[in-house]
Short mmCIF file of C-alpha atoms and ligand atoms in Angstrom, two decimals:
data_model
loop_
_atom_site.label_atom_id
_atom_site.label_comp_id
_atom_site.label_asym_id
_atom_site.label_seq_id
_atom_site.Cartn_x
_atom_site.Cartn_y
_atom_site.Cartn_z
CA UNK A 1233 22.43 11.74 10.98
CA UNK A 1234 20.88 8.92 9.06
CA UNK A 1235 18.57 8.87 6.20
CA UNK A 1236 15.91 6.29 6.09
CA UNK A 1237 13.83 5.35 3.37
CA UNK A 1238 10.96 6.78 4.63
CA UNK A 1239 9.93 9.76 7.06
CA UNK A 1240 6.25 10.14 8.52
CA UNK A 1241 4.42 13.24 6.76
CA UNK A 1242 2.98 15.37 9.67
CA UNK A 1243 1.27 18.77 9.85
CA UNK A 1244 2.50 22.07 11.84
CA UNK A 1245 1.75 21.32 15.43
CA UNK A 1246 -0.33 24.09 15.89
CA UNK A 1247 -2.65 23.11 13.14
CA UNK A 1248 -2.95 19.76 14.81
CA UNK A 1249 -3.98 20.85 18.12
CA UNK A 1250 -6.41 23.33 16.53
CA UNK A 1251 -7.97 20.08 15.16
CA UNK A 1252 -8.37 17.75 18.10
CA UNK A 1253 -9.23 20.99 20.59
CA UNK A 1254 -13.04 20.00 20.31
CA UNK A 1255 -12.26 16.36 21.06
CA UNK A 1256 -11.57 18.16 24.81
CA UNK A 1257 -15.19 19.44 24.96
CA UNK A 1258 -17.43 16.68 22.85
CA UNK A 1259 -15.20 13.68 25.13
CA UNK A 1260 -16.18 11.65 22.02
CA UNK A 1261 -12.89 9.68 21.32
CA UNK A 1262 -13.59 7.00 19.13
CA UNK A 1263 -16.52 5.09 17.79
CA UNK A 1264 -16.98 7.30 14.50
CA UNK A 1265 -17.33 10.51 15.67
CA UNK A 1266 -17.41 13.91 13.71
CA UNK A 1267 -13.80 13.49 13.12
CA UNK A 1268 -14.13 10.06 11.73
CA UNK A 1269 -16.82 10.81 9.53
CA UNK A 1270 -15.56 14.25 8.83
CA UNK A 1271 -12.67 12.38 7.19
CA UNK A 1272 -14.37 9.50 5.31
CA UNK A 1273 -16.48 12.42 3.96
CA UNK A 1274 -13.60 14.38 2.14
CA UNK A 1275 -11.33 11.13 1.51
CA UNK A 1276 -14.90 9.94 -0.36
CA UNK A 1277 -14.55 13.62 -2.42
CA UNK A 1278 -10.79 13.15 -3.27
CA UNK A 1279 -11.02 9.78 -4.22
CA UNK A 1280 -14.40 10.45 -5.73
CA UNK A 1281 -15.49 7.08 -5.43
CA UNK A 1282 -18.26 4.64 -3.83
CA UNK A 1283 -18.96 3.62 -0.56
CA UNK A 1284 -16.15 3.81 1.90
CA UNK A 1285 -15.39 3.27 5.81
CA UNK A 1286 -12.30 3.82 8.06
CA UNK A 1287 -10.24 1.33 9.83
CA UNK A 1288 -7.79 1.31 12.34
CA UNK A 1289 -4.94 0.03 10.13
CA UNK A 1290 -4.62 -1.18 6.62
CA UNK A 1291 -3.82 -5.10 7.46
CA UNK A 1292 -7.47 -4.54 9.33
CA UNK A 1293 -8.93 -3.45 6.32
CA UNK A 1294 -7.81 -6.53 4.11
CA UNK A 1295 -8.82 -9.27 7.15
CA UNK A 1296 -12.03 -7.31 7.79
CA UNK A 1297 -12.88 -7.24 3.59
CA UNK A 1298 -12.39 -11.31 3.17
CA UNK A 1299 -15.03 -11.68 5.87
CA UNK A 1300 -17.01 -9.41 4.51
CA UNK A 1301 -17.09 -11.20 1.24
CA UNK A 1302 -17.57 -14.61 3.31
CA UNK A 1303 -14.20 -16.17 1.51
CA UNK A 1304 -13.62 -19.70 2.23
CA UNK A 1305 -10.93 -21.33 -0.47
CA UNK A 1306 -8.23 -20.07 -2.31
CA UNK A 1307 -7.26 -16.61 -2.83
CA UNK A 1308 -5.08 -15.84 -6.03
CA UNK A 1309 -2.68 -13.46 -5.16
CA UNK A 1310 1.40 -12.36 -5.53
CA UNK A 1311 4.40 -12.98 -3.00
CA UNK A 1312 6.05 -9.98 -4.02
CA UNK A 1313 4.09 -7.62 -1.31
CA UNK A 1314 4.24 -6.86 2.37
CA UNK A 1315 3.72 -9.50 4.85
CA UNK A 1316 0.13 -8.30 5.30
CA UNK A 1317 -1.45 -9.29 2.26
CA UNK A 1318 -0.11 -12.71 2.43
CA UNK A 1319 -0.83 -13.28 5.98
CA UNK A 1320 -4.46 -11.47 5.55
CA UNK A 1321 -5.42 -14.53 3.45
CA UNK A 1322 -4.14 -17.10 5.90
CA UNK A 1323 -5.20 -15.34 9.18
CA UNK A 1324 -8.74 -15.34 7.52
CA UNK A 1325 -8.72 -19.18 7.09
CA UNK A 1326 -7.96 -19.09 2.94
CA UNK A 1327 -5.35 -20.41 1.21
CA UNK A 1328 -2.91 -17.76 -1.19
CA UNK A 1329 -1.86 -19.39 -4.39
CA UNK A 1330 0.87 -17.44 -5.72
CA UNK A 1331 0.99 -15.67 -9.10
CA UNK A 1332 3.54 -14.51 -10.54
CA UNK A 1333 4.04 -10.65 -11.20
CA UNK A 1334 4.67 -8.76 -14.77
CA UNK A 1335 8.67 -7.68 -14.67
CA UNK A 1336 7.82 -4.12 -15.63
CA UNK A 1337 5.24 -3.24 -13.18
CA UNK A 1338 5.78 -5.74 -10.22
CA UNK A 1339 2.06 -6.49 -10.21
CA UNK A 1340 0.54 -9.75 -10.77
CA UNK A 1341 0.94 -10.71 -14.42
CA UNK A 1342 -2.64 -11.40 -16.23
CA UNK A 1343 -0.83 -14.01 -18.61
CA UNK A 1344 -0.34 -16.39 -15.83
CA UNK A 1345 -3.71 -15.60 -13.71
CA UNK A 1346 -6.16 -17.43 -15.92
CA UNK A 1347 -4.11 -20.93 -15.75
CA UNK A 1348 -3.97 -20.70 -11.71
CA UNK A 1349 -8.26 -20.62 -11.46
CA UNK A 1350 -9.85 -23.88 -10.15
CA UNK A 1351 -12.93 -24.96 -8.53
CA UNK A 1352 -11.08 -23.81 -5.29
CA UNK A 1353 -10.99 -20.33 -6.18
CA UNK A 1354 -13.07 -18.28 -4.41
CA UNK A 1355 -11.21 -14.37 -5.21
CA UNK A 1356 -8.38 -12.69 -6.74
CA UNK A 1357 -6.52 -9.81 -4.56
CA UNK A 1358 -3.60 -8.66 -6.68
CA UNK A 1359 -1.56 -5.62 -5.06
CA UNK A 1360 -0.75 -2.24 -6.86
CA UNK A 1361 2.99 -2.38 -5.92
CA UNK A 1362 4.70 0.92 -5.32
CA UNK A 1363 1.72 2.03 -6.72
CA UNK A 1364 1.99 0.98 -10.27
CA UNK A 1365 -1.35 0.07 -10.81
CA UNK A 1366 -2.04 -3.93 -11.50
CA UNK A 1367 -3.61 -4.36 -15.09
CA UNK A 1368 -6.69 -3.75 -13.86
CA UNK A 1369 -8.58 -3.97 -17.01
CA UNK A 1370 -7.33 -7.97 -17.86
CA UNK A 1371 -8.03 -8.66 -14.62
CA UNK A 1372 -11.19 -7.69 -14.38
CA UNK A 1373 -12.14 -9.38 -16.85
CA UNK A 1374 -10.95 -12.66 -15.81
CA UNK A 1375 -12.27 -11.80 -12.94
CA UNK A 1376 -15.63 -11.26 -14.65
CA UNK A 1377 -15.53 -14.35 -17.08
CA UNK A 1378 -14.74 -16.67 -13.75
CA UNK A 1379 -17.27 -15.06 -11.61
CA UNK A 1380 -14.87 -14.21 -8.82
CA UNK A 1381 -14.38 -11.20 -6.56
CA UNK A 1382 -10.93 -9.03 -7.28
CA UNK A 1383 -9.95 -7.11 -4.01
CA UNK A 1384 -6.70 -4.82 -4.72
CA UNK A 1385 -4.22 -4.13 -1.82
CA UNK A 1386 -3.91 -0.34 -2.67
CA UNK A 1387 -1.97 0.36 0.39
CA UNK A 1388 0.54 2.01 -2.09
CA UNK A 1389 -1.99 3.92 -4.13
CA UNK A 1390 -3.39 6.48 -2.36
CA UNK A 1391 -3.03 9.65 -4.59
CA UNK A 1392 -3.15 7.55 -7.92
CA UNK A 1393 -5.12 8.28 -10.65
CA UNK A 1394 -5.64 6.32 -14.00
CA UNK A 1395 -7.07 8.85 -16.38
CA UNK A 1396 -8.65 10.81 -13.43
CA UNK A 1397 -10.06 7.90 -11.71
CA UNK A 1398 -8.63 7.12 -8.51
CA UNK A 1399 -6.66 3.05 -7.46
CA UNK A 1400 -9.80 3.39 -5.29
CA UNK A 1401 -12.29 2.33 -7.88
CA UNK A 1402 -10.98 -0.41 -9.77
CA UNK A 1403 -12.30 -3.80 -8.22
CA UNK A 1404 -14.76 -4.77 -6.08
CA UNK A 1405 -13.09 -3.36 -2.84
CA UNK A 1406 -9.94 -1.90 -2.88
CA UNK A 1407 -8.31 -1.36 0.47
CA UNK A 1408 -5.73 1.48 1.87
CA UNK A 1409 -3.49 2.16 4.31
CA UNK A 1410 -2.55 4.50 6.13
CA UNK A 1411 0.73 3.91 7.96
CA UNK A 1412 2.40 6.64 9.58
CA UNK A 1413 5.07 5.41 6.59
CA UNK A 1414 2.64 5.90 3.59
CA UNK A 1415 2.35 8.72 1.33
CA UNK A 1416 -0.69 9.65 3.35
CA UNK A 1417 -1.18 9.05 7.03
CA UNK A 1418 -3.38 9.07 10.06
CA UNK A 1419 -0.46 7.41 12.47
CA UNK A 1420 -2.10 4.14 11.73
CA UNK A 1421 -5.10 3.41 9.70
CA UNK A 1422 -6.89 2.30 6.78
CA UNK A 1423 -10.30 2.25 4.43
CA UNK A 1424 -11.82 -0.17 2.32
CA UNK A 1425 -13.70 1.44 -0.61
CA UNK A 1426 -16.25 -0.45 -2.81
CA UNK A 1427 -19.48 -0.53 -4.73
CA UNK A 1428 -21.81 -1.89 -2.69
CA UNK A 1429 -23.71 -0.52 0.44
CA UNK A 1430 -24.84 -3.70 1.54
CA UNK A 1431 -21.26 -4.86 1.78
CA UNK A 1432 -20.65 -1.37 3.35
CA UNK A 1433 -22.96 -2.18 6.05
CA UNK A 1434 -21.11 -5.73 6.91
CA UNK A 1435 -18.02 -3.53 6.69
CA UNK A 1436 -19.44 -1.08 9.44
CA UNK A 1437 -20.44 -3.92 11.11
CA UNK A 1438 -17.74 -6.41 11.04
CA UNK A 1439 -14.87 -3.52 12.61
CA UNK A 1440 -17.61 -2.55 15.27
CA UNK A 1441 -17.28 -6.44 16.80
CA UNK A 1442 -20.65 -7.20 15.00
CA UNK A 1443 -22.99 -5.39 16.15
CA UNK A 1444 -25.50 -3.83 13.97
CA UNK A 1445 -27.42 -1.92 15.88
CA UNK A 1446 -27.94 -2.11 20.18
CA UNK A 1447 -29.78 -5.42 20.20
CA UNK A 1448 -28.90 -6.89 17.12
CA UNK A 1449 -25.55 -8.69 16.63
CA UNK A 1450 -25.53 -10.70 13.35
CA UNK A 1451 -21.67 -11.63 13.05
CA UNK A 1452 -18.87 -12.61 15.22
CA UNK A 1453 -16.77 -9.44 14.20
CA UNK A 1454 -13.67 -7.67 15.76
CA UNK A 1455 -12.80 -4.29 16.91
CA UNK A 1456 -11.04 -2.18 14.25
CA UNK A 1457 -12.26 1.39 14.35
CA UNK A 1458 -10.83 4.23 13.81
CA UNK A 1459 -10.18 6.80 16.63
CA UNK A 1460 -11.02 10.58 16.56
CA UNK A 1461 -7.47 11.38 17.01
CA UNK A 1462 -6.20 9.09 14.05
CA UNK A 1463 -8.98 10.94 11.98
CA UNK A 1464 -8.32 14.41 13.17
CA UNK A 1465 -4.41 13.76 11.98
CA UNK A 1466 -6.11 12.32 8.52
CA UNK A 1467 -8.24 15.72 8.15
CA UNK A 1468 -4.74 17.72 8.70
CA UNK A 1469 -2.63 15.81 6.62
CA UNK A 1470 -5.15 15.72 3.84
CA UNK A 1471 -4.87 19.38 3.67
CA UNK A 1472 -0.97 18.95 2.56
CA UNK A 1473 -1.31 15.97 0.70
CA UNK A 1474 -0.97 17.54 -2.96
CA UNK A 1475 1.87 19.48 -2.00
CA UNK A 1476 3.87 16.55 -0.41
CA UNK A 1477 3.09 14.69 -3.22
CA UNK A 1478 4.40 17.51 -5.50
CA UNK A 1479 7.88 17.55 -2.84
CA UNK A 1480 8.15 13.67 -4.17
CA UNK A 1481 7.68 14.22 -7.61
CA UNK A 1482 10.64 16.13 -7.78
CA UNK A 1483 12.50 14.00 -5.59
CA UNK A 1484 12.02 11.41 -8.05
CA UNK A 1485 13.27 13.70 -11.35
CA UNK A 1486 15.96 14.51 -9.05
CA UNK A 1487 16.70 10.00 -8.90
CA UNK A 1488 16.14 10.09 -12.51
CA UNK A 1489 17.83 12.43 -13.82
CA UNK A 1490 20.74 11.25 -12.24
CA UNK A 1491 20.53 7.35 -12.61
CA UNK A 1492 18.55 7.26 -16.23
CA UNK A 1493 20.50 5.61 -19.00
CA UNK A 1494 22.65 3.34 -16.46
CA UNK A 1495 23.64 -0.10 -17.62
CA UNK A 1496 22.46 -2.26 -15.17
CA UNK A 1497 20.28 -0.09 -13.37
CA UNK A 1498 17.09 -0.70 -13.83
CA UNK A 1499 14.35 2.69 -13.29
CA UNK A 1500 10.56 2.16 -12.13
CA UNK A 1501 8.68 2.99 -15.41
CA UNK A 1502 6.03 5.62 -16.15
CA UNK A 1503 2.56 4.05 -16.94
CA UNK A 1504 0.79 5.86 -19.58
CA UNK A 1505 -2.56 7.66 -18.18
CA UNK A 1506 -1.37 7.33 -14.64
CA UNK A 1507 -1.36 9.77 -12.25
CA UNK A 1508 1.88 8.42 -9.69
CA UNK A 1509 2.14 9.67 -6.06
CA UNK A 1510 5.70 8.69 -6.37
CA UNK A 1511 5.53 6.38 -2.99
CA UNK A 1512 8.52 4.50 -3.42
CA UNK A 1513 11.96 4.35 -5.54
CA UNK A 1514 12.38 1.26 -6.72
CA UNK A 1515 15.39 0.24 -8.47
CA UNK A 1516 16.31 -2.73 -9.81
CA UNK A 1517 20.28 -3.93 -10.34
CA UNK A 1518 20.11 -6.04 -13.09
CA UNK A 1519 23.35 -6.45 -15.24
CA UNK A 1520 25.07 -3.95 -12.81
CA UNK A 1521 28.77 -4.48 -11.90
CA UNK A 1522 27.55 -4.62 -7.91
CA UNK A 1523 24.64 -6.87 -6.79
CA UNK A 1524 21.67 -4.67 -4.53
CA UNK A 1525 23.42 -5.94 -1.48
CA UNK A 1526 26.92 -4.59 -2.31
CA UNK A 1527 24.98 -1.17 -3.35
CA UNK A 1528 22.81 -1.24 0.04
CA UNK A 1529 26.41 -2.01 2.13
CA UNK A 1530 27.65 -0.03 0.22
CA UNK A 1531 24.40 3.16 1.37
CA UNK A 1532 24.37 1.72 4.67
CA UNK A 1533 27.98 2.63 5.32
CA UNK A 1534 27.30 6.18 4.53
CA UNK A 1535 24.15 6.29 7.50
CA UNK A 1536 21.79 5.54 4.33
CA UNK A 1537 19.24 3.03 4.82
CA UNK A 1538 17.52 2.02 1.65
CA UNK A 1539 15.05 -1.03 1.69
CA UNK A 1540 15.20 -4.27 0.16
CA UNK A 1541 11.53 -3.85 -0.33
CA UNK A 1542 10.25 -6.88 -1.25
CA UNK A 1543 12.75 -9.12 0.39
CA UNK A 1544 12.18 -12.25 0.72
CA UNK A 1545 8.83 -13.25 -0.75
CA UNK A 1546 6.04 -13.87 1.20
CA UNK A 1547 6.09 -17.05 -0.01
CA UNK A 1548 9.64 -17.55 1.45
CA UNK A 1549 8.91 -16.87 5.04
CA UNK A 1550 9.62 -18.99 8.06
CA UNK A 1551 6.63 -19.19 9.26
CA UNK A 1552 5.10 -20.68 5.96
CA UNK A 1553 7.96 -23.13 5.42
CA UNK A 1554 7.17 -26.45 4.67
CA UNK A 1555 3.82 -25.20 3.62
CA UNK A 1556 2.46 -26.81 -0.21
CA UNK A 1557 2.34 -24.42 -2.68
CA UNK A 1558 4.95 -21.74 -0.51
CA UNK A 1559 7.78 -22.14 -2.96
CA UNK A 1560 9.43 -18.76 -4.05
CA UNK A 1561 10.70 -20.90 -6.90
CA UNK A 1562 7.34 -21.47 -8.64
CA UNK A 1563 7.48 -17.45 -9.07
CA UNK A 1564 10.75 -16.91 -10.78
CA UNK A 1565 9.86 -13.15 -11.67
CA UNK A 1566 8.94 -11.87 -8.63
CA UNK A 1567 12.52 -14.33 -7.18
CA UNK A 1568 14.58 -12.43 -9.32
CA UNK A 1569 13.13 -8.68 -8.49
CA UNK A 1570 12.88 -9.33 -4.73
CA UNK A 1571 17.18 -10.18 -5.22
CA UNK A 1572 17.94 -7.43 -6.83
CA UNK A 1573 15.53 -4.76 -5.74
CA UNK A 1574 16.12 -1.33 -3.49
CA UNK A 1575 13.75 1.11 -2.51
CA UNK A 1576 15.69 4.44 -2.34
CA UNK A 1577 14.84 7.03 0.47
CA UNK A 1578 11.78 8.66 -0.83
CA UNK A 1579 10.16 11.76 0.73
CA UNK A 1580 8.43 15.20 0.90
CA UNK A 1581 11.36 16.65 2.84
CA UNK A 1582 14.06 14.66 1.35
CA UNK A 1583 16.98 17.16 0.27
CA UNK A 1584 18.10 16.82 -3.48
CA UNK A 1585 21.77 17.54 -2.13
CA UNK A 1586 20.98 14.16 -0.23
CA UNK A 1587 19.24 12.43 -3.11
CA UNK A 1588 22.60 13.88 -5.18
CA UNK A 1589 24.84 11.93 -3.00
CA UNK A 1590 23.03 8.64 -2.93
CA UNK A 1591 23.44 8.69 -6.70
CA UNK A 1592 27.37 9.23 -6.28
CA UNK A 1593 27.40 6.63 -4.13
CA UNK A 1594 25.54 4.22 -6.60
CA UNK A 1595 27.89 5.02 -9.51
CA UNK A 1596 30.72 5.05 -8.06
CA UNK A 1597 33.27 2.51 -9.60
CA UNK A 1598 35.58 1.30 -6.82
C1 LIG B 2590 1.41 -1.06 4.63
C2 LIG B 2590 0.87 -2.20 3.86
C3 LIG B 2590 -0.16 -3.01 4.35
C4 LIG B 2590 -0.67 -2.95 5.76
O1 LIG B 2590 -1.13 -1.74 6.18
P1 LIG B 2590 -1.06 -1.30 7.72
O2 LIG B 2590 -1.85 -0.03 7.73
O3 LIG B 2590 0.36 -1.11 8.09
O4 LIG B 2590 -1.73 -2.36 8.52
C5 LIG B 2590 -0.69 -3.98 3.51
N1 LIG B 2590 -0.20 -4.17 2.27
C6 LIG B 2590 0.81 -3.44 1.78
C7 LIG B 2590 1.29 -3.71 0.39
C8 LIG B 2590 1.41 -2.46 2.57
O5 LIG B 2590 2.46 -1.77 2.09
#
């Protein structure tokens, strides 16, 4: 049987259908019902943060935020991500210029943020990659001195925690997902947390095609609500959350005790204060006598199917080429990471025998 990087986190059946058995007599499916706000109610408590609402999917999230903030210009941001963030900016009508991203963390590098600002600039939306958190603190005050908006992609964050505060807080808006693939899941979904209730309300709004209230529409929005059944899953998973992320934790040990102190190999580093819901397992082949793609043939051969997570840049894609400014070059860092990178199969259930044998494979000398 093959292992993939990833496998969905779901609940015992029973205690699913226990949840959605009221769905059958309320015939309330969607438009935030109890279940809906049920769940932004106790995500709101774990998080402990500001205002917050529930979307269908994370990439909705990010498209739905830029309108909210009215962005028309360019948005300074990092190719090393998922296609989403990237093509959030440009599906909204703004224009990414690329930063470059801190070889430690993965996360846009503050050093060369400030140099990228012009009278175009309109925002900054760095992303909190495998959920190392960005620098948070030099950004925001960039951010601050510039007068511009930061939005984080925290689709990787959920479950981390700087010092007890939660990815959720840092910013002006900081969006989630929730992928049937992330750490925690409601199928498909997503929130946007921030600090203001008036952009809360355009929020509500904007996923709910515009409409304020029955006879008053004030913006063009699009559907991207969140069903009852996508929140009843959320309510059920949340329940297991700190014990899956506990099962991942010790996956991880299992990675590093086994692959620490390799020449070559390069580990995902602790961040002091932080809190990690150990998402991914990123490893980096720097140095190593067999590049990432001889390692993943190498996995792949055995019915293991790592990730070359992020490969190739955003700023690398077809769709974007021939594009100014869409030049993986002009971000060297993040060029050299995305080559060399691997995301390990990382999850609750994953066995350590399997997690054992993945790190045979890697060191083996052939
Ligand atoms: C998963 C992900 C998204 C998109 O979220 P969906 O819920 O799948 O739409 C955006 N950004 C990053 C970095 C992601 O990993």
């Amino acid at each position: 049987m093959s292992v993939f990087v990833t496998r969905s986190s779901m609940p015992p059946f029973e205690e699913y259908c226990e949840e959605i058995r009221e769905l059958w007599d309320s015939h309330w499916l969607t438009n935030m019902g109890t279940k809906h706000r049920q769940l932004e109610a106790e995500l709101k408590k774990y998080l402990n943060c500001g205002p917050m609402t529930l979307f269908t999917n994370g990439h909705l999230a990010l498209e739905n935020v830029i309108e909210a903030f009215d962005l028309h210009g360019e948005i300074i941001t990092t190719p090393f991500t998922f296609a989403s963030t990237t093509h959030a900016i440009v599906r909204s009508g703004c224009t990414p210029v690329f930063c470059d991203i801190d070889p430690k963390t993965y996360t846009l590098d503050p050093e060369k943020l400030e140099a990228l600002i012009t009278e175009r600039t309109v925002a900054i939306l760095p992303v909190h990659v495998y959920g190392n958190l960005c620098d948070v603190d030099r950004i925001g005050d960039i951010a601050k001195r510039h007068g511009l908006p930061v939005i984080y992609d925290a689709a990787h964050a959920f479950g981390v925690f700087r010092d007890g505060v939660s990815a959720a807080c840092f910013g002006d808006a900081a969006m989630f997902s929730f992928h049937a693939t992330k750490v925690f899941n409601t199928i498909e979904g997503g929130a946007v947390c921030c600090h203001s209730e008036e952009l809360l309300q355009r929020l509500c709004d904007l996923k709910n095609f515009g409409i304020h209230s029955e006879e008053e529409v004030p913006y063009v929005g699009g559907n991207a609500k969140m069903n009852e059944f996508c929140a009843a899953m959320g309510l059920c998973n949340l329940r297991h959350l700190e014990s899956e992320i506990a099962k991942r934790r010790l996956v991880a040990e299992r990675y590093d005790t086994r692959l620490a102190g390799t020449e070559g190999i390069r580990l995902n580093g602790k961040q002091p204060g932080v809190q990690s819901n150990y998402a991914y397992y990123p490893v980096v082949f720097d140095g190593y006598p067999y590049t990432r793609d001889e390692i993943f043939a190498r996995l792949a051969a055995e019915g293991i199917i790592p990730r070359k997570y992020f490969y190739p840049l955003t700023n690398a894609f077809g769709c974007y080429a021939g594009r100014p400014g869409f030049d993986p070059a002009s971000t060297p860092v993040a060029q050299r990471v995305a080559a060399s990178v691997l995301t390990l199969p990382m999850y609750a259930d994953l066995p350590l025998e399997t997690v054992d044998r993945i790190c045979e494979l890697i060191l083996e000398k052939d």
